[in-house]
């Protein structure tokens, strides 16, 4: 499962999502609690994957950051964009 967290002011929340075939398993709540869990079944794996990507994009847009399980090696879009800007500011060639 991929884990995302949001902390701002007194708000400290987590959101997790994972795909198992046609099912999306989602868990959310306050950090430090078990939270709530829901499974959404889709018509096919492609539909489940598309929905998962859409939901992740929405969470990232709301300020959640990916942490913990499943995030190793997965760079967030902001990280990729920042890396590109750094490379450009250092005079690195782009393709």
CSV table of C-alpha atoms in Angstrom, one decimal:
chain,number,residue,atom,x,y,z
A,1,UNK,CA,0.0,0.0,0.0
A,2,UNK,CA,1.2,3.5,-0.8
A,3,UNK,CA,0.9,5.9,2.2
A,4,UNK,CA,0.4,9.6,2.1
A,5,UNK,CA,0.4,12.0,5.0
A,6,UNK,CA,-0.9,15.6,5.6
A,7,UNK,CA,0.1,17.7,8.6
A,8,UNK,CA,-0.8,21.3,8.9
A,9,UNK,CA,-1.9,23.2,12.0
A,10,UNK,CA,-3.8,20.8,14.2
A,11,UNK,CA,-4.5,18.5,11.3
A,12,UNK,CA,-2.4,15.3,11.1
A,13,UNK,CA,-3.9,12.7,8.7
A,14,UNK,CA,-2.9,9.7,6.7
A,15,UNK,CA,-4.3,8.1,3.5
A,16,UNK,CA,-3.3,4.7,2.1
A,17,UNK,CA,-4.2,3.0,-1.2
A,18,UNK,CA,-3.3,-0.3,-2.8
A,19,UNK,CA,-4.6,-2.2,-5.8
A,20,UNK,CA,-5.4,-6.0,-5.6
A,21,UNK,CA,-6.6,-6.9,-9.1
A,22,UNK,CA,-9.9,-5.1,-9.7
A,23,UNK,CA,-10.1,-4.0,-6.0
A,24,UNK,CA,-8.8,-0.7,-4.5
A,25,UNK,CA,-8.1,-0.9,-0.8
A,26,UNK,CA,-8.2,2.5,0.9
A,27,UNK,CA,-7.5,3.3,4.5
A,28,UNK,CA,-7.5,6.8,6.0
A,29,UNK,CA,-7.7,8.6,9.4
A,30,UNK,CA,-5.7,10.5,12.0
A,31,UNK,CA,-2.0,9.6,12.3
A,32,UNK,CA,-1.6,7.3,15.3
A,33,UNK,CA,-5.0,5.6,14.8
A,34,UNK,CA,-6.1,2.6,12.8
A,35,UNK,CA,-8.4,4.8,10.8
A,36,UNK,CA,-11.2,3.5,8.5
A,37,UNK,CA,-11.0,1.1,5.6
A,38,UNK,CA,-12.9,0.7,2.4
A,39,UNK,CA,-12.6,-1.6,-0.6
A,40,UNK,CA,-13.9,-0.4,-4.0
A,41,UNK,CA,-14.3,-3.0,-6.7
A,42,UNK,CA,-13.9,-2.0,-10.4
A,43,UNK,CA,-14.9,-3.7,-13.6
A,44,UNK,CA,-11.3,-4.4,-14.5
A,45,UNK,CA,-7.7,-3.9,-13.4
A,46,UNK,CA,-7.2,-1.0,-15.9
A,47,UNK,CA,-10.2,0.9,-14.4
A,48,UNK,CA,-8.9,0.3,-10.9
A,49,UNK,CA,-5.4,1.6,-11.8
A,50,UNK,CA,-6.9,4.7,-13.5
A,51,UNK,CA,-9.0,5.5,-10.5
A,52,UNK,CA,-6.0,4.9,-8.2
A,53,UNK,CA,-3.9,7.4,-10.2
A,54,UNK,CA,-6.7,9.9,-10.2
A,55,UNK,CA,-7.2,9.6,-6.4
A,56,UNK,CA,-3.4,9.9,-5.7
A,57,UNK,CA,-3.3,13.0,-7.9
A,58,UNK,CA,-6.1,14.6,-5.9
A,59,UNK,CA,-4.4,13.9,-2.6
A,60,UNK,CA,-1.1,15.3,-3.8
A,61,UNK,CA,-3.0,18.4,-5.0
A,62,UNK,CA,-4.4,18.8,-1.5
A,63,UNK,CA,-0.9,18.9,0.0
A,64,UNK,CA,-0.4,15.2,1.0
A,65,UNK,CA,3.1,13.9,0.7
A,66,UNK,CA,4.0,10.2,0.0
A,67,UNK,CA,5.8,8.5,2.9
A,68,UNK,CA,6.3,5.0,4.3
A,69,UNK,CA,5.2,1.7,2.7
A,70,UNK,CA,5.4,1.5,-1.1
A,71,UNK,CA,7.0,4.9,-1.6
A,72,UNK,CA,10.6,3.8,-1.8
A,73,UNK,CA,12.0,4.7,-5.2
A,74,UNK,CA,8.8,6.5,-6.2
A,75,UNK,CA,9.5,10.2,-6.6
A,76,UNK,CA,6.5,12.6,-6.2
A,77,UNK,CA,5.7,14.8,-9.2
A,78,UNK,CA,6.9,17.8,-7.2
A,79,UNK,CA,10.3,16.1,-6.6
A,80,UNK,CA,10.7,15.4,-10.4
A,81,UNK,CA,9.8,18.9,-11.3
A,82,UNK,CA,12.2,20.3,-8.7
A,83,UNK,CA,15.0,18.1,-9.9
A,84,UNK,CA,14.4,19.3,-13.5
A,85,UNK,CA,14.6,23.0,-12.3
A,86,UNK,CA,17.8,22.3,-10.4
A,87,UNK,CA,19.4,20.6,-13.5
A,88,UNK,CA,18.4,23.6,-15.6
A,89,UNK,CA,19.8,26.1,-13.1
A,90,UNK,CA,23.1,24.3,-13.0
A,91,UNK,CA,23.4,24.5,-16.8
A,92,UNK,CA,22.7,20.8,-17.4
A,93,UNK,CA,21.6,19.8,-20.9
A,94,UNK,CA,18.0,18.6,-21.3
A,95,UNK,CA,16.7,16.1,-23.9
